[in-house]
PDB file of C-alpha atoms and ligand atoms in Angstrom:
ATOM      1  CA  MET A   1      31.370-180.918 -33.894  1.00 93.00           C
ATOM      2  CA  ARG A   2      29.685-178.786 -31.240  1.00 97.00           C
ATOM      3  CA  ARG A   3      31.122-178.948 -27.742  1.00 98.00           C
ATOM      4  CA  GLY A   4      29.463-177.438 -24.653  1.00 98.00           C
ATOM      5  CA  PHE A   5      31.169-176.536 -21.388  1.00 98.00           C
ATOM      6  CA  TYR A   6      29.588-176.842 -17.936  1.00 98.00           C
ATOM      7  CA  ILE A   7      31.348-176.017 -14.667  1.00 97.00           C
ATOM      8  CA  GLY A   8      30.515-176.549 -11.015  1.00 97.00           C
ATOM      9  CA  ARG A   9      32.126-177.559  -7.759  1.00 98.00           C
ATOM     10  CA  PHE A  10      29.845-180.600  -7.454  1.00 98.00           C
ATOM     11  CA  GLN A  11      30.091-180.811  -3.644  1.00 98.00           C
ATOM     12  CA  PRO A  12      28.349-183.209  -4.117  1.00 98.00           C
ATOM     13  CA  TYR A  13      27.082-183.940  -7.644  1.00 98.00           C
ATOM     14  CA  HIS A  14      23.251-183.936  -7.403  1.00 98.00           C
ATOM     15  CA  ASN A  15      20.047-184.438  -9.417  1.00 98.00           C
ATOM     16  CA  GLY A  16      19.971-180.748 -10.459  1.00 97.00           C
ATOM     17  CA  HIS A  17      23.362-181.151 -12.166  1.00 98.00           C
ATOM     18  CA  GLN A  18      22.159-184.420 -13.708  1.00 98.00           C
ATOM     19  CA  SER A  19      19.037-182.758 -15.177  1.00 97.00           C
ATOM     20  CA  VAL A  20      21.092-179.913 -16.656  1.00 97.00           C
ATOM     21  CA  LEU A  21      23.583-182.319 -18.227  1.00 98.00           C
ATOM     22  CA  GLU A  22      20.798-184.476 -19.694  1.00 97.00           C
ATOM     23  CA  HIS A  23      19.395-181.299 -21.250  1.00 97.00           C
ATOM     24  CA  ILE A  24      22.821-180.222 -22.584  1.00 97.00           C
ATOM     25  CA  SER A  25      23.433-183.699 -24.045  1.00 98.00           C
ATOM     26  CA  ARG A  26      20.492-183.166 -26.402  1.00 97.00           C
ATOM     27  CA  GLU A  27      21.956-179.889 -27.736  1.00 97.00           C
ATOM     28  CA  VAL A  28      25.651-180.654 -28.326  1.00 98.00           C
ATOM     29  CA  ASP A  29      27.870-183.446 -29.705  1.00 98.00           C
ATOM     30  CA  GLU A  30      30.225-183.549 -26.715  1.00 98.00           C
ATOM     31  CA  ILE A  31      30.245-182.117 -23.195  1.00 98.00           C
ATOM     32  CA  VAL A  32      33.219-180.775 -21.292  1.00 98.00           C
ATOM     33  CA  ILE A  33      32.601-180.783 -17.545  1.00 98.00           C
ATOM     34  CA  GLY A  34      34.899-178.660 -15.389  1.00 98.00           C
ATOM     35  CA  ILE A  35      35.272-179.434 -11.701  1.00 98.00           C
ATOM     36  CA  GLY A  36      35.934-176.046 -10.105  1.00 98.00           C
ATOM     37  CA  SER A  37      38.002-175.425  -6.965  1.00 98.00           C
ATOM     38  CA  ALA A  38      39.643-178.756  -7.740  1.00 98.00           C
ATOM     39  CA  GLN A  39      42.446-178.232  -5.212  1.00 98.00           C
ATOM     40  CA  ILE A  40      40.051-177.837  -2.280  1.00 98.00           C
ATOM     41  CA  SER A  41      38.727-180.711  -0.157  1.00 98.00           C
ATOM     42  CA  HIS A  42      38.081-181.623   3.476  1.00 98.00           C
ATOM     43  CA  LEU A  43      36.335-178.305   4.235  1.00 98.00           C
ATOM     44  CA  PRO A  44      32.667-177.956   5.261  1.00 98.00           C
ATOM     45  CA  ASP A  45      31.714-176.194   2.005  1.00 98.00           C
ATOM     46  CA  ASN A  46      34.056-178.328  -0.124  1.00 98.00           C
ATOM     47  CA  PRO A  47      34.285-181.751   1.512  1.00 98.00           C
ATOM     48  CA  PHE A  48      35.202-183.998  -1.435  1.00 98.00           C
ATOM     49  CA  THR A  49      38.396-184.232  -3.469  1.00 98.00           C
ATOM     50  CA  ALA A  50      38.523-183.595  -7.209  1.00 98.00           C
ATOM     51  CA  GLY A  51      39.136-187.314  -7.734  1.00 98.00           C
ATOM     52  CA  GLU A  52      36.075-188.258  -5.704  1.00 98.00           C
ATOM     53  CA  ARG A  53      33.999-185.782  -7.694  1.00 98.00           C
ATOM     54  CA  VAL A  54      35.364-187.232 -10.963  1.00 98.00           C
ATOM     55  CA  LEU A  55      34.107-190.616  -9.763  1.00 98.00           C
ATOM     56  CA  MET A  56      30.613-189.303  -8.902  1.00 98.00           C
ATOM     57  CA  ILE A  57      30.195-187.543 -12.260  1.00 98.00           C
ATOM     58  CA  THR A  58      31.696-190.276 -14.439  1.00 98.00           C
ATOM     59  CA  ARG A  59      29.516-192.973 -12.901  1.00 98.00           C
ATOM     60  CA  ALA A  60      26.367-190.848 -12.925  1.00 98.00           C
ATOM     61  CA  LEU A  61      26.778-190.100 -16.639  1.00 98.00           C
ATOM     62  CA  ALA A  62      27.741-193.629 -17.720  1.00 97.00           C
ATOM     63  CA  SER A  63      24.531-194.020 -19.737  1.00 94.00           C
ATOM     64  CA  LEU A  64      24.206-190.395 -20.920  1.00 96.00           C
ATOM     65  CA  GLY A  65      24.644-191.352 -24.582  1.00 94.00           C
ATOM     66  CA  CYS A  66      26.799-188.280 -25.277  1.00 97.00           C
ATOM     67  CA  PRO A  67      30.607-188.304 -25.004  1.00 98.00           C
ATOM     68  CA  PHE A  68      31.918-186.229 -22.106  1.00 98.00           C
ATOM     69  CA  TYR A  69      35.206-185.213 -20.498  1.00 98.00           C
ATOM     70  CA  VAL A  70      35.554-184.496 -16.771  1.00 98.00           C
ATOM     71  CA  ILE A  71      38.379-182.079 -16.045  1.00 98.00           C
ATOM     72  CA  PRO A  72      39.471-180.809 -12.623  1.00 98.00           C
ATOM     73  CA  ILE A  73      40.262-177.083 -12.687  1.00 98.00           C
ATOM     74  CA  GLU A  74      42.167-175.454  -9.837  1.00 98.00           C
ATOM     75  CA  ASP A  75      41.372-171.902  -8.705  1.00 98.00           C
ATOM     76  CA  ILE A  76      43.754-169.227  -9.913  1.00 98.00           C
ATOM     77  CA  LEU A  77      42.289-166.371  -7.830  1.00 94.00           C
ATOM     78  CA  ARG A  78      42.497-163.992 -10.775  1.00 97.00           C
ATOM     79  CA  ASN A  79      39.076-163.616 -12.354  1.00 98.00           C
ATOM     80  CA  ALA A  80      40.381-161.539 -15.268  1.00 98.00           C
ATOM     81  CA  LEU A  81      42.487-164.494 -16.434  1.00 98.00           C
ATOM     82  CA  TRP A  82      40.168-167.314 -15.420  1.00 98.00           C
ATOM     83  CA  VAL A  83      38.556-168.064 -18.803  1.00 98.00           C
ATOM     84  CA  ALA A  84      41.997-168.442 -20.412  1.00 98.00           C
ATOM     85  CA  HIS A  85      42.975-170.761 -17.556  1.00 98.00           C
ATOM     86  CA  VAL A  86      39.851-172.876 -18.163  1.00 98.00           C
ATOM     87  CA  GLN A  87      40.548-172.981 -21.895  1.00 98.00           C
ATOM     88  CA  ALA A  88      44.123-174.106 -21.282  1.00 98.00           C
ATOM     89  CA  MET A  89      42.812-177.115 -19.347  1.00 98.00           C
ATOM     90  CA  THR A  90      39.906-178.211 -21.557  1.00 98.00           C
ATOM     91  CA  PRO A  91      39.196-179.448 -25.093  1.00 98.00           C
ATOM     92  CA  PRO A  92      38.025-176.516 -27.248  1.00 98.00           C
ATOM     93  CA  PHE A  93      34.346-175.693 -26.726  1.00 98.00           C
ATOM     94  CA  ASP A  94      31.817-173.515 -28.555  1.00 96.00           C
ATOM     95  CA  LEU A  95      29.501-172.462 -25.782  1.00 97.00           C
ATOM     96  CA  CYS A  96      29.257-172.366 -22.018  1.00 98.00           C
ATOM     97  CA  TYR A  97      26.229-173.386 -19.954  1.00 97.00           C
ATOM     98  CA  SER A  98      26.035-171.589 -16.628  1.00 94.00           C
ATOM     99  CA  SER A  99      23.616-169.770 -14.361  1.00 92.00           C
ATOM    100  CA  ASN A 100      26.367-168.472 -12.083  1.00 94.00           C
ATOM    101  CA  PRO A 101      26.463-164.661 -12.526  1.00 96.00           C
ATOM    102  CA  LEU A 102      30.265-164.361 -12.266  1.00 97.00           C
ATOM    103  CA  VAL A 103      30.914-167.292 -14.621  1.00 97.00           C
ATOM    104  CA  MET A 104      28.398-165.840 -17.098  1.00 97.00           C
ATOM    105  CA  GLN A 105      30.055-162.421 -16.968  1.00 98.00           C
ATOM    106  CA  LEU A 106      33.597-163.756 -17.453  1.00 98.00           C
ATOM    107  CA  PHE A 107      32.622-165.919 -20.453  1.00 98.00           C
ATOM    108  CA  LYS A 108      30.627-163.080 -22.054  1.00 98.00           C
ATOM    109  CA  GLU A 109      33.626-160.770 -21.737  1.00 98.00           C
ATOM    110  CA  ALA A 110      35.688-163.451 -23.494  1.00 98.00           C
ATOM    111  CA  GLU A 111      33.047-163.415 -26.276  1.00 97.00           C
ATOM    112  CA  ILE A 112      31.982-166.986 -25.665  1.00 98.00           C
ATOM    113  CA  THR A 113      28.255-167.719 -25.990  1.00 98.00           C
ATOM    114  CA  VAL A 114      26.614-168.409 -22.640  1.00 98.00           C
ATOM    115  CA  GLN A 115      23.333-170.239 -22.124  1.00 97.00           C
ATOM    116  CA  SER A 116      21.586-170.360 -18.764  1.00 95.00           C
ATOM    117  CA  PRO A 117      19.896-173.675 -18.072  1.00 93.00           C
ATOM    118  CA  ALA A 118      16.698-173.606 -16.031  1.00 91.00           C
ATOM    119  CA  MET A 119      16.961-174.424 -12.325  1.00 91.00           C
ATOM    120  CA  TYR A 120      15.415-177.701 -11.199  1.00 93.00           C
ATOM    121  CA  GLU A 121      13.826-177.692  -7.737  1.00 92.00           C
ATOM    122  CA  ARG A 122      16.504-175.312  -6.493  1.00 90.00           C
ATOM    123  CA  GLU A 123      15.157-175.317  -2.909  1.00 90.00           C
ATOM    124  CA  THR A 124      16.143-178.945  -2.361  1.00 94.00           C
ATOM    125  CA  LEU A 125      18.554-179.556  -5.247  1.00 97.00           C
ATOM    126  CA  SER A 126      21.483-177.465  -4.028  1.00 97.00           C
ATOM    127  CA  GLY A 127      24.859-178.585  -2.766  1.00 98.00           C
ATOM    128  CA  THR A 128      24.526-176.350   0.285  1.00 98.00           C
ATOM    129  CA  ALA A 129      21.124-177.832   1.223  1.00 98.00           C
ATOM    130  CA  ILE A 130      22.345-181.399   0.670  1.00 98.00           C
ATOM    131  CA  ARG A 131      25.504-180.926   2.788  1.00 98.00           C
ATOM    132  CA  SER A 132      23.379-179.463   5.558  1.00 98.00           C
ATOM    133  CA  ARG A 133      21.025-182.473   5.425  1.00 98.00           C
ATOM    134  CA  MET A 134      24.001-184.837   5.618  1.00 98.00           C
ATOM    135  CA  ILE A 135      25.378-183.067   8.681  1.00 98.00           C
ATOM    136  CA  ASN A 136      21.992-182.975  10.423  1.00 97.00           C
ATOM    137  CA  GLY A 137      21.061-186.581   9.671  1.00 97.00           C
ATOM    138  CA  GLU A 138      18.140-185.597   7.442  1.00 98.00           C
ATOM    139  CA  PRO A 139      17.205-187.555   4.280  1.00 98.00           C
ATOM    140  CA  TRP A 140      19.402-186.683   1.274  1.00 98.00           C
ATOM    141  CA  LYS A 141      19.873-189.889  -0.761  1.00 98.00           C
ATOM    142  CA  ASN A 142      16.849-189.137  -2.967  1.00 98.00           C
ATOM    143  CA  LEU A 143      18.489-185.860  -4.072  1.00 98.00           C
ATOM    144  CA  VAL A 144      21.536-187.399  -5.784  1.00 98.00           C
ATOM    145  CA  PRO A 145      21.896-190.160  -8.417  1.00 98.00           C
ATOM    146  CA  PRO A 146      22.095-193.671  -6.852  1.00 98.00           C
ATOM    147  CA  VAL A 147      25.734-194.070  -7.953  1.00 98.00           C
ATOM    148  CA  VAL A 148      26.641-190.941  -5.978  1.00 98.00           C
ATOM    149  CA  VAL A 149      25.220-192.572  -2.853  1.00 98.00           C
ATOM    150  CA  GLN A 150      27.475-195.533  -3.684  1.00 98.00           C
ATOM    151  CA  VAL A 151      30.599-193.341  -4.046  1.00 98.00           C
ATOM    152  CA  LEU A 152      29.816-191.523  -0.791  1.00 98.00           C
ATOM    153  CA  ASP A 153      29.412-194.897   0.942  1.00 98.00           C
ATOM    154  CA  GLU A 154      32.766-196.068  -0.424  1.00 98.00           C
ATOM    155  CA  ILE A 155      34.634-192.996   0.819  1.00 98.00           C
ATOM    156  CA  ASP A 156      32.621-192.661   4.039  1.00 98.00           C
ATOM    157  CA  GLY A 157      31.784-189.170   2.828  1.00 98.00           C
ATOM    158  CA  VAL A 158      29.015-188.253   5.249  1.00 98.00           C
ATOM    159  CA  GLU A 159      31.128-189.174   8.260  1.00 98.00           C
ATOM    160  CA  ARG A 160      33.985-187.043   6.883  1.00 98.00           C
ATOM    161  CA  LEU A 161      31.679-184.081   6.365  1.00 98.00           C
ATOM    162  CA  ARG A 162      30.319-184.385   9.927  1.00 98.00           C
ATOM    163  CA  GLN A 163      33.802-184.695  11.400  1.00 98.00           C
ATOM    164  CA  ILE A 164      35.255-181.662   9.603  1.00 98.00           C
ATOM    165  CA  SER A 165      32.168-179.557  10.348  1.00 97.00           C
ATOM    166  CA  GLN A 166      32.625-179.872  14.109  1.00 95.00           C
ATOM    167  CA  LYS A 167      34.204-177.207  16.282  1.00 91.00           C
ATOM    168  CA  ASP A 168      37.244-178.021  18.428  1.00 91.00           C
TER     169      ASP A 168
HETATM  170  P1  LIG B 201      26.570-175.093  -3.674  1.00 69.34           P
HETATM  171  O1  LIG B 201      25.327-174.835  -2.893  1.00 69.34           O
HETATM  172  O2  LIG B 201      27.621-175.842  -2.936  1.00 69.34           O
HETATM  173  O3  LIG B 201      27.094-173.884  -4.396  1.00 69.34           O
HETATM  174  P2  LIG B 201      25.253-175.968  -6.118  1.00 69.34           P
HETATM  175  O4  LIG B 201      24.035-176.805  -5.990  1.00 69.34           O
HETATM  176  O5  LIG B 201      25.054-174.511  -6.451  1.00 69.34           O
HETATM  177  O6  LIG B 201      26.130-176.163  -4.815  1.00 69.34           O
HETATM  178  P3  LIG B 201      27.462-176.016  -7.905  1.00 69.34           P
HETATM  179  O7  LIG B 201      28.470-177.097  -8.013  1.00 69.34           O
HETATM  180  O8  LIG B 201      27.826-174.720  -7.297  1.00 69.34           O
HETATM  181  O9  LIG B 201      26.182-176.647  -7.161  1.00 69.34           O
HETATM  182  O10 LIG B 201      26.765-175.748  -9.294  1.00 69.34           O
HETATM  183  C1  LIG B 201      27.268-175.989 -10.547  1.00 69.34           C
HETATM  184  C2  LIG B 201      26.288-175.429 -11.529  1.00 69.34           C
HETATM  185  O11 LIG B 201      25.052-176.135 -11.396  1.00 69.34           O
HETATM  186  C3  LIG B 201      25.970-173.956 -11.289  1.00 69.34           C
HETATM  187  O12 LIG B 201      25.934-173.298 -12.541  1.00 69.34           O
HETATM  188  C4  LIG B 201      24.612-173.997 -10.640  1.00 69.34           C
HETATM  189  O13 LIG B 201      23.850-172.845 -10.963  1.00 69.34           O
HETATM  190  C5  LIG B 201      24.001-175.247 -11.283  1.00 69.34           C
HETATM  191  N1  LIG B 201      22.956-175.825 -10.466  1.00 69.34           N
HETATM  192  C6  LIG B 201      23.004-176.094  -9.161  1.00 69.34           C
HETATM  193  N2  LIG B 201      21.853-176.599  -8.696  1.00 69.34           N
HETATM  194  C7  LIG B 201      21.039-176.665  -9.769  1.00 69.34           C
HETATM  195  C8  LIG B 201      19.679-177.062  -9.964  1.00 69.34           C
HETATM  196  N3  LIG B 201      18.944-177.515  -8.947  1.00 69.34           N
HETATM  197  N4  LIG B 201      19.164-176.974 -11.201  1.00 69.34           N
HETATM  198  C9  LIG B 201      19.908-176.501 -12.213  1.00 69.34           C
HETATM  199  N5  LIG B 201      21.178-176.097 -12.109  1.00 69.34           N
HETATM  200  C10 LIG B 201      21.745-176.172 -10.910  1.00 69.34           C
HETATM  201 MG1  LIG B 202      26.656-173.051  -6.337  1.00 69.34          MG
END
């Protein structure tokens, strides 16, 4: 049984994440997905709750054909202990998939194999770019899986993001 770990904030979950997870699903038996900064929501860079992000990911991966676990992980603000914190919250895994330099460094120091998935259309497929499009009323629905559009509709996510991004 080979389990792979993938972590992000998924603010929101987008087609870049989906492509990476489809790739990972062909290499491992099970996937553990960590939702980072799980305690943060209702901020311009982190608008959605961990529960809302669980919903986006779970629905988007419904037909992945590879078992997966979605696990919210709160920040501990202590990088030296972070990998142990992650491991305490997740099923055991054999390797970590990440392109984030800090995440890669921390897992390597813990002697866990790290693989860096290729970036897919990083210019447009980035949480930062998508949040900015939402705020500015530019097209964004083609950049996330259709079920994510549905979740964002249900929670009135774009309106929330616009509201909390305003100055008083
Ligand atoms: P933000 O701009 O808010 O940081 P993001 O698009 O980088 O959002 P994260 O949740 O930070 O999304 O990313 C989780 C993981 O997904 C990271 O390892 C990141 O490198 C990776 N990732 C993000 N966008 C893509 C993409 N377009 N293709 C492949 N991997 C991606
Ligand atoms: Mg990022």
